[in-house]
XYZ file of C-alpha atoms in Angstrom:
690
model
C 0.000 0.000 0.000
C 1.353 3.391 -0.998
C 0.286 6.525 0.839
C 0.388 9.593 -1.432
C 1.343 12.671 0.542
C 0.833 15.931 -1.302
C 2.172 19.181 0.040
C 0.855 22.651 -0.497
C 3.966 23.388 -2.559
C 3.585 20.665 -5.166
C 5.925 18.060 -3.666
C 4.512 14.575 -4.262
C 6.039 11.838 -2.092
C 4.961 8.220 -1.942
C 5.833 6.301 1.235
C 5.575 2.554 1.605
C 4.817 1.845 5.275
C 6.363 -1.042 7.182
C 4.385 -4.253 7.639
C 2.342 -4.081 10.791
C 4.245 -6.965 12.371
C 7.488 -4.986 12.333
C 6.020 -1.849 13.853
C 5.717 -0.967 17.516
C 2.504 -2.348 18.979
C 1.113 1.013 20.104
C 1.629 2.587 16.685
C 0.800 -0.269 14.352
C -2.912 0.248 14.876
C -2.672 3.823 13.676
C -1.883 2.835 10.079
C -5.228 1.207 9.462
C -8.471 2.828 8.511
C -11.617 3.770 10.327
C -10.528 4.367 13.927
C -6.869 5.050 13.184
C -6.923 8.608 14.439
C -8.850 7.576 17.515
C -6.169 5.023 18.394
C -3.420 7.643 18.259
C -3.027 9.844 21.296
C -2.872 13.389 19.949
C -1.772 14.716 23.319
C 1.235 12.393 23.241
C 2.171 13.915 19.877
C 1.644 17.487 20.931
C 4.647 19.624 20.009
C 6.262 21.061 23.132
C 9.247 23.297 23.658
C 12.235 23.395 25.999
C 15.015 25.972 25.626
C 13.869 26.443 22.050
C 14.008 22.765 21.062
C 10.681 21.325 19.911
C 9.787 17.726 20.687
C 6.960 15.293 21.334
C 6.759 13.007 24.330
C 4.969 10.075 22.775
C 3.871 7.725 25.535
C 6.995 8.465 27.576
C 6.952 10.026 31.011
C 7.912 13.704 30.842
C 8.386 16.119 33.704
C 8.818 19.744 32.698
C 10.359 20.652 36.058
C 13.414 18.531 35.199
C 14.481 21.060 32.576
C 17.273 22.313 34.857
C 18.938 18.906 34.925
C 18.880 18.766 31.138
C 20.168 22.337 30.876
C 23.184 21.539 33.041
C 23.935 18.345 31.113
C 23.836 20.144 27.754
C 26.127 22.893 29.043
C 28.703 20.363 30.266
C 28.460 18.425 27.003
C 28.928 21.573 24.909
C 31.995 22.567 26.922
C 33.449 19.077 26.501
C 32.859 19.253 22.740
C 34.632 22.592 22.532
C 37.639 21.434 24.550
C 38.187 18.026 22.994
C 36.822 18.562 19.481
C 34.480 15.576 19.705
C 31.306 14.507 21.471
C 29.726 11.071 21.244
C 26.669 10.651 23.464
C 25.087 7.374 24.529
C 21.685 7.794 26.188
C 20.805 4.265 27.257
C 17.426 5.114 28.810
C 16.367 7.841 26.434
C 12.582 7.709 26.784
C 11.150 9.900 24.025
C 14.622 10.993 22.923
C 14.140 14.648 23.806
C 17.370 14.673 25.859
C 19.212 13.195 22.931
C 17.660 15.825 20.673
C 19.017 18.560 22.914
C 22.494 17.001 22.932
C 22.430 16.848 19.142
C 21.005 20.304 18.498
C 22.550 22.335 21.321
C 25.821 20.569 22.208
C 26.810 19.936 18.566
C 27.286 16.233 19.262
C 29.019 14.226 16.556
C 26.932 11.201 17.450
C 23.921 10.614 19.667
C 22.738 7.082 20.303
C 19.311 7.005 21.949
C 18.208 3.680 23.367
C 15.062 2.716 25.201
C 13.717 -0.735 25.888
C 10.147 0.320 25.085
C 9.493 -0.191 21.371
C 6.256 1.789 21.670
C 8.371 4.954 21.878
C 10.124 4.288 18.583
C 8.431 6.884 16.398
C 8.574 9.561 19.065
C 12.348 9.032 19.296
C 12.662 9.092 15.510
C 10.684 12.309 15.280
C 12.637 14.112 18.000
C 16.087 13.083 16.806
C 15.473 13.629 13.104
C 13.866 17.018 13.660
C 16.852 18.038 15.796
C 19.134 16.946 12.957
C 17.229 19.026 10.407
C 16.274 16.199 8.076
C 14.137 17.304 5.099
C 10.449 17.640 5.933
C 7.859 16.447 3.417
C 4.512 18.156 3.727
C 2.719 15.189 5.223
C -0.859 16.222 4.416
C -2.439 18.455 1.875
C -3.292 21.777 3.447
C -1.464 20.931 6.676
C 0.939 23.847 6.585
C 1.110 23.839 10.353
C 3.289 20.752 10.120
C 6.082 23.286 9.841
C 6.287 23.264 13.608
C 7.800 19.829 13.216
C 10.994 21.478 12.052
C 13.789 21.522 14.620
C 13.897 24.367 17.072
C 17.639 24.586 17.426
C 19.959 23.303 14.717
C 23.739 23.595 14.635
C 25.020 26.050 12.052
C 28.468 25.647 10.511
C 29.448 23.234 13.260
C 28.535 25.600 16.114
C 26.023 24.629 18.790
C 22.692 26.409 18.521
C 22.021 29.177 20.970
C 18.713 28.809 22.719
C 16.423 31.825 22.914
C 15.214 33.421 26.099
C 12.105 32.067 27.754
C 9.938 34.847 26.362
C 11.130 34.325 22.800
C 10.675 30.569 23.027
C 7.162 30.979 24.366
C 6.200 33.460 21.666
C 7.617 31.314 18.883
C 5.903 28.188 20.119
C 2.546 29.862 20.464
C 2.633 30.890 16.797
C 2.972 27.343 15.570
C -0.652 26.300 15.622
C -1.962 22.814 16.299
C -0.508 19.872 14.449
C -2.360 16.570 14.354
C -0.610 13.655 15.973
C -1.242 11.554 12.875
C 0.627 14.068 10.719
C 3.690 14.028 12.947
C 3.607 10.239 13.240
C 3.546 9.973 9.452
C 6.465 12.370 9.299
C 8.399 10.151 11.714
C 7.539 7.137 9.562
C 8.955 8.908 6.532
C 12.162 9.760 8.375
C 12.467 6.176 9.568
C 12.508 5.091 5.932
C 15.658 7.149 5.407
C 17.604 5.179 8.016
C 20.131 2.420 7.538
C 19.117 -0.606 9.619
C 22.122 -2.306 11.170
C 22.499 -5.523 13.103
C 25.570 -4.930 15.247
C 27.442 -7.940 16.545
C 26.221 -8.857 19.999
C 22.855 -7.096 19.743
C 19.703 -9.086 19.053
C 17.697 -6.119 17.760
C 18.229 -3.758 14.851
C 19.798 -0.333 15.168
C 18.471 2.546 13.049
C 21.249 4.830 11.847
C 21.267 8.174 10.044
C 24.542 9.727 8.880
C 23.691 13.384 8.486
C 26.011 15.648 6.481
C 27.058 18.801 8.247
C 25.134 21.638 6.547
C 27.110 24.205 4.616
C 26.412 27.290 2.566
C 22.865 28.543 2.081
C 21.328 25.392 3.552
C 23.256 25.905 6.781
C 21.669 29.321 7.129
C 18.165 28.132 6.294
C 17.501 27.591 9.995
C 18.710 30.120 12.528
C 20.084 28.618 15.747
C 17.346 28.449 18.336
C 14.561 29.347 15.893
C 11.183 27.696 16.274
C 9.885 27.727 12.707
C 6.249 28.707 12.314
C 4.000 28.175 9.282
C 4.493 31.791 8.234
C 8.262 31.428 8.339
C 8.097 28.135 6.486
C 5.837 29.471 3.740
C 8.184 32.381 3.134
C 11.291 30.217 3.021
C 9.941 27.035 1.430
C 11.146 27.608 -2.126
C 14.625 28.828 -1.206
C 15.010 26.044 1.351
C 13.985 23.382 -1.148
C 16.481 24.658 -3.683
C 19.354 25.089 -1.269
C 18.854 21.842 0.626
C 18.113 19.575 -2.293
C 14.408 18.976 -1.698
C 13.414 19.636 -5.311
C 13.653 17.458 -8.356
C 13.679 13.705 -8.529
C 14.299 13.236 -4.830
C 10.989 14.832 -3.921
C 8.919 14.124 -6.983
C 9.202 17.609 -8.475
C 11.014 18.797 -11.564
C 13.865 21.026 -12.530
C 16.350 19.593 -10.076
C 19.856 20.967 -10.039
C 22.839 18.864 -9.051
C 24.635 21.945 -7.792
C 21.694 22.963 -5.637
C 21.787 19.577 -3.899
C 25.526 19.585 -3.334
C 25.296 21.138 0.108
C 22.968 18.576 1.675
C 22.234 15.368 -0.254
C 18.691 14.212 -0.831
C 16.757 11.732 1.300
C 18.434 8.600 -0.044
C 21.807 10.010 0.927
C 21.001 9.740 4.620
C 20.925 6.008 4.069
C 24.161 5.851 2.126
C 26.902 8.459 2.240
C 29.288 6.229 0.343
C 30.298 4.502 3.574
C 31.361 0.892 3.609
C 29.741 -1.592 5.978
C 32.742 -1.347 8.295
C 32.629 2.459 8.234
C 28.985 2.403 9.260
C 30.072 0.958 12.601
C 33.010 3.320 13.077
C 32.898 6.722 14.711
C 31.492 9.488 12.494
C 33.969 11.732 10.728
C 33.993 15.508 10.741
C 32.046 15.567 7.478
C 28.905 14.091 8.925
C 27.074 13.513 12.183
C 25.335 10.366 13.287
C 22.068 9.403 14.925
C 21.402 5.928 16.242
C 18.191 4.586 17.740
C 17.781 1.179 19.340
C 15.557 -0.702 21.774
C 17.955 -3.000 23.583
C 18.497 -3.814 27.228
C 20.583 -1.012 28.728
C 23.210 -3.286 30.276
C 23.556 -5.324 27.096
C 24.058 -2.181 25.046
C 26.660 -0.721 27.415
C 28.550 -4.001 27.534
C 28.324 -4.300 23.754
C 29.985 -0.909 23.341
C 32.753 -1.991 25.698
C 33.285 -5.280 23.866
C 33.503 -3.490 20.507
C 35.846 -0.882 22.076
C 33.449 1.842 21.005
C 33.668 4.348 23.846
C 31.506 7.417 24.366
C 32.317 10.876 25.687
C 29.033 11.118 27.589
C 27.069 8.167 28.911
C 23.643 9.206 30.196
C 21.932 6.685 32.491
C 18.546 8.136 33.419
C 17.431 5.188 35.495
C 14.295 4.906 37.584
C 14.464 4.043 41.269
C 17.830 2.815 42.527
C 18.969 0.837 39.494
C 22.697 0.886 40.244
C 23.138 -2.337 38.292
C 23.996 -0.154 35.281
C 26.888 1.679 36.972
C 29.660 -0.863 36.180
C 28.716 -1.189 32.512
C 28.411 2.593 32.154
C 31.921 3.022 33.555
C 33.202 0.451 31.062
C 31.572 2.270 28.126
C 32.820 5.796 28.859
C 35.956 7.175 27.246
C 38.823 8.259 29.508
C 38.261 11.931 30.189
C 34.572 11.512 29.422
C 31.427 12.047 31.468
C 28.849 9.820 33.160
C 25.439 11.241 34.060
C 23.689 9.132 36.705
C 20.155 9.445 38.045
C 18.198 7.952 40.925
C 14.612 8.515 42.029
C 14.500 6.286 45.115
C 13.937 8.815 47.875
C 12.866 6.187 50.416
C 16.186 4.367 50.223
C 18.438 7.410 50.205
C 16.580 9.010 53.114
C 17.230 6.022 55.358
C 13.702 4.593 55.249
C 14.923 1.360 53.603
C 18.526 0.904 54.772
C 18.696 -2.734 53.663
C 17.827 -1.713 50.106
C 20.479 1.002 50.229
C 23.047 -1.563 51.313
C 22.120 -3.817 48.401
C 21.937 -1.085 45.753
C 24.658 1.354 46.807
C 26.695 -0.641 49.313
C 25.761 2.034 51.853
C 23.683 1.740 55.009
C 21.716 4.987 55.173
C 20.155 6.384 58.315
C 17.491 9.054 58.631
C 19.279 12.391 59.084
C 18.231 16.054 58.734
C 20.246 16.265 55.504
C 18.863 13.086 53.900
C 18.557 14.748 50.476
C 22.295 15.374 50.351
C 22.858 11.867 51.654
C 21.217 10.521 48.501
C 23.634 12.383 46.238
C 26.614 11.172 48.266
C 25.411 7.567 48.170
C 25.193 7.632 44.365
C 28.615 9.237 43.974
C 30.194 6.895 46.511
C 28.805 3.796 44.831
C 30.000 4.906 41.391
C 33.427 5.976 42.697
C 33.966 2.587 44.341
C 32.916 0.685 41.200
C 35.227 2.814 39.074
C 38.171 2.367 41.448
C 37.987 -1.401 40.940
C 38.458 -0.739 37.204
C 41.367 1.661 37.501
C 39.133 4.663 36.831
C 38.760 7.728 39.034
C 35.413 9.520 39.065
C 35.106 13.090 40.321
C 31.882 15.126 40.524
C 31.310 17.912 38.012
C 27.987 18.878 39.574
C 25.327 17.284 41.757
C 21.661 18.204 41.572
C 18.734 17.333 43.804
C 15.200 18.056 42.611
C 12.328 18.001 45.067
C 9.809 16.645 42.576
C 10.176 12.910 42.350
C 12.555 13.230 44.177
C 15.329 13.086 41.590
C 19.041 12.791 42.361
C 21.440 13.574 39.506
C 25.236 13.550 39.452
C 27.576 14.320 36.564
C 30.940 12.592 36.994
C 34.167 12.892 35.017
C 36.117 9.687 34.406
C 39.903 9.684 34.293
C 42.339 6.794 34.147
C 44.265 6.493 37.392
C 45.453 3.754 39.712
C 44.881 6.109 42.629
C 41.412 6.966 43.816
C 40.142 9.463 46.411
C 39.824 6.947 49.244
C 40.000 9.769 51.796
C 36.653 10.989 50.417
C 34.992 7.590 50.812
C 33.891 7.066 54.391
C 31.081 7.723 56.834
C 29.161 10.723 58.119
C 27.764 10.817 61.623
C 25.092 13.090 63.044
C 24.545 14.044 66.674
C 20.835 14.510 67.294
C 21.555 16.067 70.702
C 23.674 18.961 69.492
C 22.894 18.947 65.769
C 26.500 18.600 64.602
C 27.879 16.423 61.813
C 31.155 14.515 61.697
C 33.123 12.742 58.994
C 34.132 9.373 60.434
C 37.097 7.369 59.165
C 37.034 3.617 58.742
C 39.302 2.970 61.724
C 37.284 5.232 64.022
C 33.912 3.535 63.626
C 34.111 1.783 66.986
C 34.492 5.030 68.930
C 32.356 7.371 66.861
C 30.855 9.600 69.525
C 30.112 13.280 69.921
C 32.117 14.605 72.889
C 30.539 18.045 72.924
C 28.320 17.123 75.861
C 31.205 15.730 77.884
C 33.510 18.677 77.235
C 30.986 21.423 77.774
C 30.096 24.105 75.286
C 32.076 27.297 75.538
C 31.709 30.514 73.545
C 34.485 31.032 70.998
C 36.173 34.197 72.209
C 39.704 32.826 72.434
C 42.320 32.674 69.683
C 41.636 30.177 66.898
C 44.586 27.996 67.913
C 43.330 27.512 71.471
C 41.946 24.094 72.275
C 38.431 24.395 73.638
C 38.378 22.926 77.160
C 42.025 21.886 76.834
C 44.219 25.013 76.959
C 47.761 24.037 76.068
C 50.625 25.569 74.219
C 51.699 22.261 72.805
C 49.189 22.081 69.974
C 49.064 21.831 66.238
C 46.436 23.072 63.851
C 44.644 21.270 61.088
C 43.591 22.596 57.726
C 40.282 22.770 55.940
C 39.700 19.765 53.684
C 43.233 19.698 52.401
C 43.153 23.264 51.044
C 46.353 24.311 52.813
C 44.588 27.086 54.723
C 46.223 28.512 57.783
C 44.371 27.999 61.035
C 43.847 31.733 61.382
C 41.829 31.836 58.168
C 38.781 30.231 59.771
C 37.704 30.647 63.396
C 37.718 27.672 65.706
C 34.517 25.888 66.517
C 32.993 25.713 69.941
C 32.762 21.961 69.562
C 35.753 20.167 70.982
C 37.386 17.331 69.149
C 35.267 14.193 69.197
C 36.621 11.023 70.644
C 37.317 9.270 67.372
C 35.894 11.016 64.307
C 37.072 14.352 63.091
C 34.599 17.177 63.364
C 33.550 18.742 60.105
C 32.106 21.937 61.523
C 34.911 24.094 62.834
C 37.828 22.991 60.691
C 40.572 24.791 62.609
C 40.265 22.794 65.791
C 43.591 21.906 67.415
C 44.655 18.649 68.956
C 47.003 18.021 71.848
C 50.136 16.171 70.834
C 51.782 13.424 72.813
C 54.149 10.640 71.966
C 51.327 8.637 70.415
C 49.952 11.410 68.225
C 53.038 13.112 66.887
C 51.727 12.433 63.390
C 48.285 13.746 64.163
C 46.504 15.308 61.234
C 43.175 15.369 59.486
C 42.235 12.307 57.535
C 42.007 13.556 53.989
C 44.683 16.251 54.155
C 47.605 15.962 51.708
C 50.153 13.515 53.040
C 47.784 12.132 55.656
C 46.436 8.622 55.655
C 44.170 6.766 57.969
C 47.165 5.000 59.506
C 48.964 8.285 60.255
C 45.938 9.889 61.909
C 45.877 9.053 65.630
C 42.453 9.127 67.184
C 44.045 10.535 70.336
C 41.102 9.618 72.529
C 40.953 11.943 75.492
C 39.737 11.042 78.931
C 36.293 12.278 79.829
C 32.951 11.347 81.336
C 31.262 8.292 79.926
C 28.264 10.363 78.798
C 29.364 10.916 75.214
C 26.514 10.969 72.692
C 26.520 8.168 70.140
C 26.485 9.351 66.540
C 23.949 8.137 64.001
C 26.210 7.004 61.176
C 25.500 6.579 57.465
C 27.873 5.096 54.946
C 30.111 4.350 53.360
C 29.453 7.198 50.962
C 31.174 10.127 49.270
C 32.414 12.736 51.757
C 34.191 15.025 49.293
C 32.943 18.059 47.333
C 29.725 17.775 45.349
C 30.713 20.215 42.597
C 33.688 21.381 40.543
C 33.815 25.158 41.012
C 35.867 25.828 37.868
C 33.480 23.788 35.733
C 30.451 25.555 37.198
C 31.969 28.935 36.360
C 32.493 27.810 32.769
C 28.910 26.531 32.630
C 27.562 29.842 33.930
C 29.546 31.719 31.289
C 28.276 29.393 28.561
C 24.680 29.811 29.705
C 25.071 33.594 29.630
C 26.575 33.416 26.130
C 23.586 31.416 24.914
C 21.100 33.704 26.607
C 19.760 30.861 28.723
C 17.832 32.434 31.552
C 14.667 31.673 33.454
C 12.999 28.287 33.629
C 13.538 27.301 29.995
C 9.963 26.144 29.413
C 7.088 27.471 27.373
C 3.700 28.086 28.931
C 2.152 25.092 27.160
C 4.706 22.706 28.653
C 4.458 24.099 32.176
C 1.423 26.350 32.690
C 2.215 26.544 36.401
C 5.258 28.664 35.541
C 3.240 31.348 33.782
C 3.825 34.752 35.379
C 6.087 33.128 37.973
C 8.773 35.457 39.288
C 10.124 33.746 42.388
C 11.694 30.327 42.465
C 10.530 27.422 44.572
C 11.916 24.123 45.727
C 10.464 22.573 42.562
C 11.892 24.962 39.976
C 14.528 27.674 39.895
C 15.705 29.965 37.105
C 18.880 28.562 35.585
C 21.004 31.559 36.552
C 19.896 31.272 40.182
C 20.583 27.544 40.262
C 24.113 27.979 38.906
C 24.739 30.695 41.470
C 23.618 28.360 44.264
C 25.817 25.521 43.044
C 28.795 27.875 42.873
C 28.241 28.893 46.487
C 28.122 25.242 47.515
C 31.397 24.564 45.688
C 33.383 26.474 48.340
C 36.083 23.938 49.354
C 35.868 25.062 52.984
C 32.317 23.782 53.330
C 31.982 20.294 54.857
C 29.264 17.714 54.145
C 25.820 18.376 55.533
C 23.787 21.499 56.169
C 21.702 23.068 58.921
C 17.975 23.349 58.297
C 16.864 26.680 59.716
C 13.286 25.591 60.311
C 14.319 22.297 61.917
C 17.755 22.012 63.514
C 18.352 25.725 64.126
C 14.812 26.811 65.020
C 14.574 24.025 67.595
C 17.370 25.677 69.560
C 16.378 29.344 69.144
C 13.263 31.165 70.294
C 12.441 31.918 66.657
C 13.944 30.976 63.278
C 16.555 33.439 61.982
C 16.412 34.824 58.429
C 18.528 32.685 56.148
C 20.392 35.457 54.348
C 20.894 37.380 57.571
C 22.388 34.338 59.277
C 24.719 33.684 56.342
C 25.921 37.292 56.369
C 26.486 37.171 60.141
C 28.489 33.948 59.899
C 30.662 35.426 57.162
C 31.286 38.506 59.296
C 32.561 36.162 62.003
C 34.996 34.675 59.492
C 33.179 31.429 58.814
C 32.410 30.037 55.382
C 28.659 30.079 54.802
C 26.435 29.578 51.775
C 22.918 28.815 50.672
C 21.884 25.264 49.861
C 20.203 24.160 46.636
C 18.802 21.045 48.314
C 16.676 22.997 50.758
C 15.662 26.624 50.408
C 15.656 27.305 54.151
C 19.059 25.826 54.944
C 22.611 27.027 55.539
C 25.917 25.396 54.687
C 28.758 26.440 56.963
C 31.967 25.205 58.539
C 30.766 26.528 61.904
C 29.345 24.003 64.342
C 25.873 24.373 65.776
C 27.150 26.117 68.908
C 28.761 28.822 66.778
C 25.645 29.182 64.653
C 23.520 29.714 67.758
C 26.006 32.148 69.255
C 26.183 34.210 66.058
C 22.385 34.287 65.807
C 22.158 35.522 69.380
C 24.968 38.084 69.294
C 24.526 39.512 65.802
C 20.841 38.918 65.052
C 19.459 39.313 68.559
C 17.704 35.941 68.601
C 18.210 34.315 72.015
C 18.701 30.611 72.486
C 16.119 28.398 74.089
C 16.838 27.397 77.641
C 17.762 23.789 78.007
C 15.521 21.870 80.360
């Protein structure tokens, strides 16, 4: 059966559809007659917009509030492409393919392989990826000029990544597009699928659809402006020139008067199936002359392992898993190129918050307890699990950024993989929390048996003495410790009111001193340069046997969550692209219409990057203080967040906002110092202890 598709511009194209048996179950029924349109979900094929890229969701789950996580990933990918000159992306759980479309259109990826085990999403993935690549668009129905909105929203020009428009421009452009029937877009995806080369790669049981797309040059490259959402009016005005420049006239499209020179910039439809590449070249990495799209529906672990076995490594491996599916971590590490990136996701808030510690032990190798900073605990569990898996393979993973989103919840971490026999073992340990005093401690492996908070036994004194003085243990024979291996002098940060714990090192109040004796002449902070767990003496002091037991979670990542230098580069790139606001059009997220302030669900991109940069201060330890919980419980009223941060900085402490919780403070001051500063500088007295 041939379906004649006649456009309003005289292009006659005849498409032979696939047999129903070879089509995805959910879409096969739409090719029949009678109730075909009724069987197709028009809402699933509604054209949406995100940072100027148009897409459809198909039957895939889509959450508009997750735009920030995709924004950050695209920025990192674009920076990697610019630095290394290449970018191959493997999205093994791609859903509708809209993330892959953004990588292709906005990060100028040389290759994007989108995989999802659900075959019912096939045509949605085809539509999103091919529209991002700028494949020729046949007018799929007579009089359906509004199908022009199916054109890509952001297409690379002359090898440069497209610059997304501002939120207002994206919203205005999208609203001009008009309504496109889902059947029309599905037929368009079917046409694009016919242009693909179907491969059967060794080791994979299912076919792989591949398009090798020439890089546009000349007039065709300028046919689409970067970040432009093409409307019917724009398409009508540019149709003739676009057809001539891009080779859509003549024999390829059923018209007449074709010109070989006019098609020299971008070959016609058949050329996407065969660019003169041999069978072996079809499996090799794409060259600089063309870009590649691959779509498959294989098991994620099988695909990752297949790439490793074929020694086909990717610069960015995106694993957008659901729940706590850490089973994909080892294979993802095997498939990433040295110097490349791994983007990991988890949505299991119950496990990471300590509600299901046995599950956390099985999935992440970490026994999580319920703590006031459980959201951060989830990020550290994911990083710690991946870091440990990578270390067994001679690979070191370091965080580029970490992102927690309240909706879901969703935990995302971007990690950079480097080849190294050494791994940051000093950042892989335990974190303890004292529910009596509200303080947090990083606990080393050898100190687990004596992990107690000694603040209660030592007494809590105001910090009016010199930073080098030992609280409750005045002695001249003391040595200072530095802040997280930064080489800071003890005078740079005031001492904490909390005395040294019995075994773990305190992480609030980094300049605490320790008394030296013959046993602790090598005393130092576990994690400082030149210090190891064996050279750090616990130096247990005598004291009353009333020390508070710590609630300990781990092992997990205890190091920094972000790379400050990378975040600065990402902020500069976002500013260059004009990426501001929430990045969504009103149709995709009507709840954001007329929104000015951010919330725990969504934040403007510029505000989010600013928050992450504050958190990247190397002086800040793990954990945070919730103002409405931990702090307010000990004061007569909650202090203002920004006022408390300013007061702590005036006292010489490091203090910052927290992206995980709006009403929280990160600081290297212990709780006693926080309460003292709130009382002395903000005039908020402490509650009397009963």
